[in-house]
Coordinates of C-alpha atoms in Angstrom, one line a residue:
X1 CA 0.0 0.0 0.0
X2 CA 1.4 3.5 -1.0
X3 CA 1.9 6.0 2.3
X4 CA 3.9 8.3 0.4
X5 CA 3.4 12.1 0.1
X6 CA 2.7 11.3 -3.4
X7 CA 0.5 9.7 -5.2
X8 CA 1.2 7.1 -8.1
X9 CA 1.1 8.3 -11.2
X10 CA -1.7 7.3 -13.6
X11 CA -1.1 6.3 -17.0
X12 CA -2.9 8.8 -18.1
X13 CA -0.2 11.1 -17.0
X14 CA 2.0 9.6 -19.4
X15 CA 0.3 11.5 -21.8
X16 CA 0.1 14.9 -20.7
X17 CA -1.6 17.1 -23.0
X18 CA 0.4 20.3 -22.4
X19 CA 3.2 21.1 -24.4
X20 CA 6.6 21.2 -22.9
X21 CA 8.0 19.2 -20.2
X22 CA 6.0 19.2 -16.9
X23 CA 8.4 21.1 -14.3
X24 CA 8.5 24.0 -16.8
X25 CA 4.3 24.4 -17.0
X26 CA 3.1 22.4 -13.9
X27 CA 2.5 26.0 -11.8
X28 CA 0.8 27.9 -14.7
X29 CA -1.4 25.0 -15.4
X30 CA -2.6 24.3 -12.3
X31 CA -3.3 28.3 -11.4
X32 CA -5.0 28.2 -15.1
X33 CA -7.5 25.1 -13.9
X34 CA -7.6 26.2 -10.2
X35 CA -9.1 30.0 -11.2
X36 CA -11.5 27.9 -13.5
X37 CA -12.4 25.7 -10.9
X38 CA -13.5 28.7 -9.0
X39 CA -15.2 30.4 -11.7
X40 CA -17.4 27.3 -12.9
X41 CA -18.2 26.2 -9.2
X42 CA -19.2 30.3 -8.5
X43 CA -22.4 29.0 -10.1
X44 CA -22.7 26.3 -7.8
X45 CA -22.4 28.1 -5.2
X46 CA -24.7 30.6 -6.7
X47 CA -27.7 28.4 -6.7
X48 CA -28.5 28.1 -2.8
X49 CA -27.8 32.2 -2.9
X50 CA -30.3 32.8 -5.3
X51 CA -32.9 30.9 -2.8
X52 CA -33.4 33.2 -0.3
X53 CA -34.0 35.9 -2.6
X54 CA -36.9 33.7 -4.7
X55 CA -38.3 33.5 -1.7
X56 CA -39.1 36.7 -0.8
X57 CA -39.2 37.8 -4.4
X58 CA -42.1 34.9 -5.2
X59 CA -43.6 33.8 -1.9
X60 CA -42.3 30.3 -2.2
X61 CA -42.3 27.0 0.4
X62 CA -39.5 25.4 1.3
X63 CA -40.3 22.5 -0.9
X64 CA -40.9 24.6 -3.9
X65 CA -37.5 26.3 -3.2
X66 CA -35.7 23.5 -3.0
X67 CA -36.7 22.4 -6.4
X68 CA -34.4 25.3 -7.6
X69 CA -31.4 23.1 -6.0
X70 CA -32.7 19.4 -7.4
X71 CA -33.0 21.4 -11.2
X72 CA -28.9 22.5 -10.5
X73 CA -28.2 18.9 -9.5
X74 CA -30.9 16.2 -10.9
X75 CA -29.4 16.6 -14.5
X76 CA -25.4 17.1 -13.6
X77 CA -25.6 13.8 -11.0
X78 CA -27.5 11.9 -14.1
X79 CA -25.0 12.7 -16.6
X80 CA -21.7 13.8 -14.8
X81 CA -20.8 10.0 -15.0
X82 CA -21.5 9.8 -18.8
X83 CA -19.3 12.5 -19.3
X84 CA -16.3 10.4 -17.3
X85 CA -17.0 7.6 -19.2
X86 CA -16.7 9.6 -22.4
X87 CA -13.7 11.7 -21.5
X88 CA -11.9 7.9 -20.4
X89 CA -12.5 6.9 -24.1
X90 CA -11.4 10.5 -25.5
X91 CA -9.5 13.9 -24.4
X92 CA -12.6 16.6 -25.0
X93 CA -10.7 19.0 -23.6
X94 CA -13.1 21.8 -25.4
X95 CA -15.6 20.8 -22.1
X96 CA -13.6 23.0 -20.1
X97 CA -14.3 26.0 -21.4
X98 CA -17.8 25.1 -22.9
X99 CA -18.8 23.5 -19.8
X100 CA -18.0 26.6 -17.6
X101 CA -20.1 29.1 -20.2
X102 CA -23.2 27.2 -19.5
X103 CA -23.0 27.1 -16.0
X104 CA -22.5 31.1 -16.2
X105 CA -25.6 31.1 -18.9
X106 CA -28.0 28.8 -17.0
X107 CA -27.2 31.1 -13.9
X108 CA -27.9 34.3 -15.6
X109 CA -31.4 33.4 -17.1
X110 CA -32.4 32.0 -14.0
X111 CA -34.2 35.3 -13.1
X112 CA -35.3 36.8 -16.1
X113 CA -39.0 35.4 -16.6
X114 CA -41.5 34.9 -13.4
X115 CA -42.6 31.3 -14.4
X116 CA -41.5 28.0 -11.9
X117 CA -40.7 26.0 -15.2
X118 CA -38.5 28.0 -17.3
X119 CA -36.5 29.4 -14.0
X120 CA -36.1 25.4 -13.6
X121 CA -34.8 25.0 -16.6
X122 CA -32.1 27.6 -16.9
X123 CA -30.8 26.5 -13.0
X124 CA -30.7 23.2 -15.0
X125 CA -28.9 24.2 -17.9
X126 CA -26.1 25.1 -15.6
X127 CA -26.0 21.9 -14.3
X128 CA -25.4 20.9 -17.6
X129 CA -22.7 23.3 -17.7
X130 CA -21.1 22.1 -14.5
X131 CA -21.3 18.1 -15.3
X132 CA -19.7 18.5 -18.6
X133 CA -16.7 20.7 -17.0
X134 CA -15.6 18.8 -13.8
X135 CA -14.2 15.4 -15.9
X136 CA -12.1 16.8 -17.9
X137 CA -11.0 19.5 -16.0
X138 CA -10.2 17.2 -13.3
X139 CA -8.1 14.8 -15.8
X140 CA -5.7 17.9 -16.9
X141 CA -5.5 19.1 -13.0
X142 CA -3.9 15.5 -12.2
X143 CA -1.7 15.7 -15.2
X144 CA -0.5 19.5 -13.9
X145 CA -0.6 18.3 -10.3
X146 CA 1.9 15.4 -11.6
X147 CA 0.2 13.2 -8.4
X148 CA 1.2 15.6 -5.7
X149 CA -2.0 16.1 -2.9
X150 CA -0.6 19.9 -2.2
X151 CA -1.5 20.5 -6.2
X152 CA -4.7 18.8 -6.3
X153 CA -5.5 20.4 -3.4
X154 CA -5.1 23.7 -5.0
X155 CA -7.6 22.6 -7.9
X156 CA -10.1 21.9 -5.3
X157 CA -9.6 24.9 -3.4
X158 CA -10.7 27.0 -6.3
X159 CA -13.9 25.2 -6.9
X160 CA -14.1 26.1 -3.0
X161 CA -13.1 29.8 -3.3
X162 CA -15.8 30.0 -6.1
X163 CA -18.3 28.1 -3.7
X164 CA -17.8 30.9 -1.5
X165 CA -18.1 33.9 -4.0
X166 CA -21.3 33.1 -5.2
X167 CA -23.1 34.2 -2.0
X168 CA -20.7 36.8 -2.4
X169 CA -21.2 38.1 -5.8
X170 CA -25.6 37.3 -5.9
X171 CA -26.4 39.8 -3.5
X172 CA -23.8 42.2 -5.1
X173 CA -25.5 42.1 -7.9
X174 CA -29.0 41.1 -6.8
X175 CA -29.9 43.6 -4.1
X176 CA -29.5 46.8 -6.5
X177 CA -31.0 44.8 -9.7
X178 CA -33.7 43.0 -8.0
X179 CA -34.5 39.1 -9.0
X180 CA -35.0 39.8 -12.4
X181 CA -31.3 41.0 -12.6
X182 CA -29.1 37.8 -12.5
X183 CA -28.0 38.4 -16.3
X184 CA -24.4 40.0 -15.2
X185 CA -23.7 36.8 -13.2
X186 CA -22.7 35.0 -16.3
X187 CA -19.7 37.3 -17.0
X188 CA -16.8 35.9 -15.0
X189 CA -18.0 32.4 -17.0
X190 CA -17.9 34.1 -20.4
X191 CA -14.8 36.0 -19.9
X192 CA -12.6 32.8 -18.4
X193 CA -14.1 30.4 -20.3
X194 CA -12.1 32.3 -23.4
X195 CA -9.5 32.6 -21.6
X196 CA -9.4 29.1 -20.9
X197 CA -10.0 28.2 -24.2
X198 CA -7.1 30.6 -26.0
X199 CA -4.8 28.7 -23.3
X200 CA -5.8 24.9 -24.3
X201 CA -5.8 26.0 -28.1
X202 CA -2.2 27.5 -27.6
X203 CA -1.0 24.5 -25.1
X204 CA -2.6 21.3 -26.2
X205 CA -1.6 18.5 -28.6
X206 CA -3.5 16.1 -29.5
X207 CA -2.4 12.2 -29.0
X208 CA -0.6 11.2 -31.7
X209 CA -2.8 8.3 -33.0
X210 CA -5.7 10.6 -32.1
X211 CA -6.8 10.8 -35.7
X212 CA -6.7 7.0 -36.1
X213 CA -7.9 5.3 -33.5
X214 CA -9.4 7.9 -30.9
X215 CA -7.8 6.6 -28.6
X216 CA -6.9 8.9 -25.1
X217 CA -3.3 8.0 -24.5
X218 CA -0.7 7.3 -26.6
X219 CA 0.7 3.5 -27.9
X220 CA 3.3 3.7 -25.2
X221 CA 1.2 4.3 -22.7
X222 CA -1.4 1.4 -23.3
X223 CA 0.7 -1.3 -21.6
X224 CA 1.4 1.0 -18.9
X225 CA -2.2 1.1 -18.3
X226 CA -2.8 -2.4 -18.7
X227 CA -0.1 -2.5 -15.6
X228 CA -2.3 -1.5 -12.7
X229 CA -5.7 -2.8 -12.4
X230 CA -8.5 -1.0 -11.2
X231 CA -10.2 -1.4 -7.6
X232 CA -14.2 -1.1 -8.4
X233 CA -14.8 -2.6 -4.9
X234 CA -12.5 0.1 -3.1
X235 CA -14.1 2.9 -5.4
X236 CA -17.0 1.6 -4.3
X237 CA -16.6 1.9 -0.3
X238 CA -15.2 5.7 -1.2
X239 CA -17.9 6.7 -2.7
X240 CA -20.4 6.3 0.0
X241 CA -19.1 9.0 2.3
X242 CA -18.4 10.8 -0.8
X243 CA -22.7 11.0 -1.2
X244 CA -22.4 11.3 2.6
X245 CA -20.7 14.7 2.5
X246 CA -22.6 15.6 -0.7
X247 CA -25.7 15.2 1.0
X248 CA -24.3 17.5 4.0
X249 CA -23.2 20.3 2.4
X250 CA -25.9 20.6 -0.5
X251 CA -28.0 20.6 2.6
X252 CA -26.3 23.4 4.2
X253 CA -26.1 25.3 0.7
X254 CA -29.9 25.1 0.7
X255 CA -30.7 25.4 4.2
X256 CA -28.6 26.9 6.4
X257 CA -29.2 30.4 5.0
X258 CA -33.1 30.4 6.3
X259 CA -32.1 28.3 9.3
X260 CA -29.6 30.9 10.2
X261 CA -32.2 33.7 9.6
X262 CA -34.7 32.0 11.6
X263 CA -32.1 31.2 14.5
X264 CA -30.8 34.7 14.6
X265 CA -34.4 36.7 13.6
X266 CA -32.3 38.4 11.1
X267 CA -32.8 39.0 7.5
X268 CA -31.3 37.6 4.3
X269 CA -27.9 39.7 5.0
X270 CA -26.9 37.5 7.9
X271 CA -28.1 34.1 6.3
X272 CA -25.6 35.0 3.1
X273 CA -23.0 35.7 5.6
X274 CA -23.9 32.2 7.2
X275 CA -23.4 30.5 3.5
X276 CA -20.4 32.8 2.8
X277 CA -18.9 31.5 6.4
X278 CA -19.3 27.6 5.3
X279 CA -18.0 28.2 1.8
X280 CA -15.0 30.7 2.4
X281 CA -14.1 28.4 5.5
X282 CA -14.1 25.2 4.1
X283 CA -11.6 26.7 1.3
X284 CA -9.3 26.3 4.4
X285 CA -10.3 23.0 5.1
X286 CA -9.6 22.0 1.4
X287 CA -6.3 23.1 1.4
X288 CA -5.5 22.2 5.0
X289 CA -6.6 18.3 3.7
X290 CA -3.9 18.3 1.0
X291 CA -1.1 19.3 3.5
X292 CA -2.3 16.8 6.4
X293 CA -2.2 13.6 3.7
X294 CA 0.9 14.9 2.9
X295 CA 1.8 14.6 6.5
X296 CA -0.3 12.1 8.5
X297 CA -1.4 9.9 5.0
X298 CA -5.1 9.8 3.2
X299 CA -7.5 7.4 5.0
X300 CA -6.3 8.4 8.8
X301 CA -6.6 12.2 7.8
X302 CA -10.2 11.4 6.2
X303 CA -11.1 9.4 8.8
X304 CA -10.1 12.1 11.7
X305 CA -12.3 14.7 9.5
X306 CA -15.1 12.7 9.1
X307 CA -15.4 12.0 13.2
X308 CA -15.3 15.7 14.0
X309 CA -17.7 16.8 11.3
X310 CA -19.9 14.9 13.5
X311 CA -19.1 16.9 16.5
X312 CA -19.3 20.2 14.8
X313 CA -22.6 19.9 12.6
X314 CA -24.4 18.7 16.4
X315 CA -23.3 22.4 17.1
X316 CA -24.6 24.0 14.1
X317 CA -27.8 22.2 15.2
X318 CA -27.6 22.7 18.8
X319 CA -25.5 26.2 19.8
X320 CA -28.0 29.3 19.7
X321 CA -27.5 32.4 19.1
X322 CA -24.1 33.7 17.1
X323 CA -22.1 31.8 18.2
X324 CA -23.7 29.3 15.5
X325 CA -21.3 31.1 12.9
X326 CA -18.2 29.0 14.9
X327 CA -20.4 25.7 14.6
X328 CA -20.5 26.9 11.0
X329 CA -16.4 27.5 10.3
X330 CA -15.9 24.7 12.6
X331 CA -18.1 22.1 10.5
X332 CA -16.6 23.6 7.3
X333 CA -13.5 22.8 8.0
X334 CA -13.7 19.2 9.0
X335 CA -15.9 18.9 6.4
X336 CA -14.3 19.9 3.2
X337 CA -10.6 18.3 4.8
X338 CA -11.8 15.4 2.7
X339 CA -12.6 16.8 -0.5
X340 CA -9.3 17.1 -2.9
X341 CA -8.7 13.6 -0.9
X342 CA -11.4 11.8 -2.1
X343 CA -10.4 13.3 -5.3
X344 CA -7.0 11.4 -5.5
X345 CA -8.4 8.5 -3.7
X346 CA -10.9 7.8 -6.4
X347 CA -8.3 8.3 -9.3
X348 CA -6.0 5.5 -7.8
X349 CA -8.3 3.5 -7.4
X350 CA -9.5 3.5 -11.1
X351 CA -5.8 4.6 -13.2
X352 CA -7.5 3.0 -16.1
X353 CA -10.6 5.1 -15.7
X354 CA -9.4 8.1 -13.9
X355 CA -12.5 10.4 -16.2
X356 CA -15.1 8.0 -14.4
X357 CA -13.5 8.3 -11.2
X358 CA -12.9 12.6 -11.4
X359 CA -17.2 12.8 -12.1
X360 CA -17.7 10.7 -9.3
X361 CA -15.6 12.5 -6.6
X362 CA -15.1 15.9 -7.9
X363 CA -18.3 16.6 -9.9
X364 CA -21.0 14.2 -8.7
X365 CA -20.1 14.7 -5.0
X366 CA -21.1 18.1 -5.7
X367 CA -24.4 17.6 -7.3
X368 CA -25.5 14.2 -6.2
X369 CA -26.1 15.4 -2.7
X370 CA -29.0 18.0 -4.2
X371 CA -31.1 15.4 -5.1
X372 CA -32.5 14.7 -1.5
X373 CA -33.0 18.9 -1.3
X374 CA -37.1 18.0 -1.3
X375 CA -36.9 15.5 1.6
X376 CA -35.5 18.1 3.7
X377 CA -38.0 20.9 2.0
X378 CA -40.8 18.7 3.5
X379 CA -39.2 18.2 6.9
X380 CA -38.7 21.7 7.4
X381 CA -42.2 22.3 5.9
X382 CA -43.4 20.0 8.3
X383 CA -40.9 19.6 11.5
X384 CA -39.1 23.0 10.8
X385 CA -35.8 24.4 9.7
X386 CA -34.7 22.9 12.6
X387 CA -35.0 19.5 12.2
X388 CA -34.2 19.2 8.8
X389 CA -30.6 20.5 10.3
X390 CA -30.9 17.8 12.0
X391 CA -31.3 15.1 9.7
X392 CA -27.9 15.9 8.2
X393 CA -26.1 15.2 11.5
X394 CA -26.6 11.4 10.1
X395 CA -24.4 11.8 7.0
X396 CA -21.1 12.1 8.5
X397 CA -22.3 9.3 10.8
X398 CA -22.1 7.4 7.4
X399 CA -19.5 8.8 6.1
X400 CA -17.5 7.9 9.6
X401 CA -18.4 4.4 9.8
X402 CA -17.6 3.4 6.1
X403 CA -14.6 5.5 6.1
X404 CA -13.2 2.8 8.7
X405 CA -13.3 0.0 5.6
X406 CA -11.4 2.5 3.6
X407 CA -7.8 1.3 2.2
X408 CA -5.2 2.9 0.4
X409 CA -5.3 2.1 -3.7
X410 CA -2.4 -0.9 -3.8

């Protein structure tokens, strides 16, 4: 079992698409992904900061505003696996860029018409967006990363940073505009996504047998990944508290802004400040989690981070008044310690299908975790904001006791 600092490399890496040698272009690549990471997952993060002001704006229940969370997720947890599977078979690098438009798109038409349906489908659409860029994206971070946790760490911690600025940058724009102004949102998407796109055009090479066979590595590297087999089994136990965490914080990014507000008897200012606390903390956690595997190894830091997320979402539950907003930072922490982790975890444990294994822990842990948004809308309809808090106490539980079958990738 591997215990080092770094991480195998997958055959895959082999066959960098970037020009030039890796030392010379590893730190502009992974600053080139990392920003894009943050831009397309500003639109995640987006989502449960648009709630709060639909809402007010259109006199919804909980249950029909959490349908705005299941129409960013449903779609991108359906298909984010397909678009592995695909991007296994054959570099699409082009998703990158294409991908993080339409989450920016989806986003900004999100507001412009007063009807349920079509607001659904434009949140949708950027789901789309966001299934089609994680793959890829997540392939060419490895390849930049060259295996090291630190690097891929720094990928994640931009999807994290941009987490964190949508709360930010919604009311920014929202509160002067009104609901029906969300079209500005999409331009960080459109202007990075050409940016992104100039840089892959100028940087990338296709394989060399590309035209002939399709084929996503090169001859050489076939044997190489015929060498190492892939672990479906040990996948399989990872991605349990992967839907475990997913589940935890798309609950927060739905709920904790109303719970907060209903704690606190405060408006919506303090509950985006409660979803810009769990965000712009766990960006910490994220990069904290790449530095203690480093240190301490994967599955005992992952384990550790799991068993106090427990502790510290029993305080967001339990802790009244503002001193909630530690029980927030606290939980975010812990909680996104295991993020770039799972991340690496998932690719060794499938080198042969590292596309499949990057939708499942970078882009479906992010979406899947939406799709039980309307069990907890009619709890809280029902029990209260409360107790729907409460229910997610039980998915690091999960996460917890599976984590203890976890194994490092042989």
């Amino acid at each position: 079992m591997t215990t080092s600092s770094e991480v195998p490399r997958s055959p895959q890496m082999a066959a960098s698409s970037f020009r030039g040698a890796p030392s010379e272009l590893a730190g502009p690549k992974v600053w080139l992904l990392s920003v894009g990471h943050a831009v397309d997952d500003l639109y995640q993060g987006a989502v449960p900061a648009l709630i709060p002001f639909f809402v007010a704006a259109r006199h919804w229940d909980y249950s029909t505003a959490s349908g705005i969370t299941v129409a960013a997720t449903v779609l991108s947890a359906l298909i984010q696996p397909a678009f592995g599977v695909i991007t296994d078979r054959r570099r699409l690098p082009w998703l990158v860029p294409l991908g993080m438009a339409l989450a920016g798109i989806g986003i900004a038409l999100s507001g412009l018409s007063g009807s349920y349906a079509i607001t659904l489908l434009a949140v949708a659409l950027s789901g789309v967006g966001v299934a089609a860029y994680h793959p890829e994206s997540a392939r060419l971070a490895r390849d930049a990363a060259r295996g090291s946790h630190v690097a891929m760490s720094w990928f994640s911690l931009g999807g994290n940073i941009g987490f964190a600025l949508g709360p930010l940058l919604v009311p920014l724009v929202l509160i002067p505009l009104g609901i029906s102004g969300t079209l500005p949102l999409a331009v960080p998407a459109i202007i990075w996504a050409l940016v992104t796109a100039g840089a892959l055009r100028r940087r990338i090479t296709p394989p060399t047998n590309s035209t002939q066979t399709g084929a996503t590595t090169t001859a050489s590297a076939q044997p190489a990944a015929l060498a190492k087999k892939d672990d479906w089994k040990g996948f399989g136990t990872l991605v349990v508290p992967v839907i475990a965490r997913s589940i935890l914080t798309a609950g927060f990014g739905t709920f904790l802004a109303l719970f907060v507000e209903h704690r606190l008897h405060t408006g919506t200012n303090v509950g985006e400040a409660a979803l810009i606390t769990f965000y712009g903390v766990g960006a910490v956690g994220t990069l904290l989690g790449g530095r203690l595997a480093k240190r301490f190894g994967r599955i005992p830091t992952i384990r550790a981070a799991y068993a106090a997320t427990i502790l510290f979402t029993l305080g967001v539950w339990l802790i009244p008044g503002p001193a909630v907003f530690l029980a927030i930072a606290a939980t975010a922490v812990a909680a996104y310690v295991p993020f770039s982790i799972h991340v690496t975890l998932g690719q060794d444990f499938l080198p042969n299908h590292v596309g499949t294994a990057s939708g499942v822990t970078l882009g479906l842990a992010v979406s899947v975790g939406g799709l039980l948004a309307p069990v907890l809308g009619v709890i809280a309809d029902h029990a209260g904001l409360s107790m729907s808090i409460a229910t997610l106490v039980l998915m690091p539980v999960v996460a917890a006791l599976v984590g203890l079958r976890l194994h490092e990738p042989n």
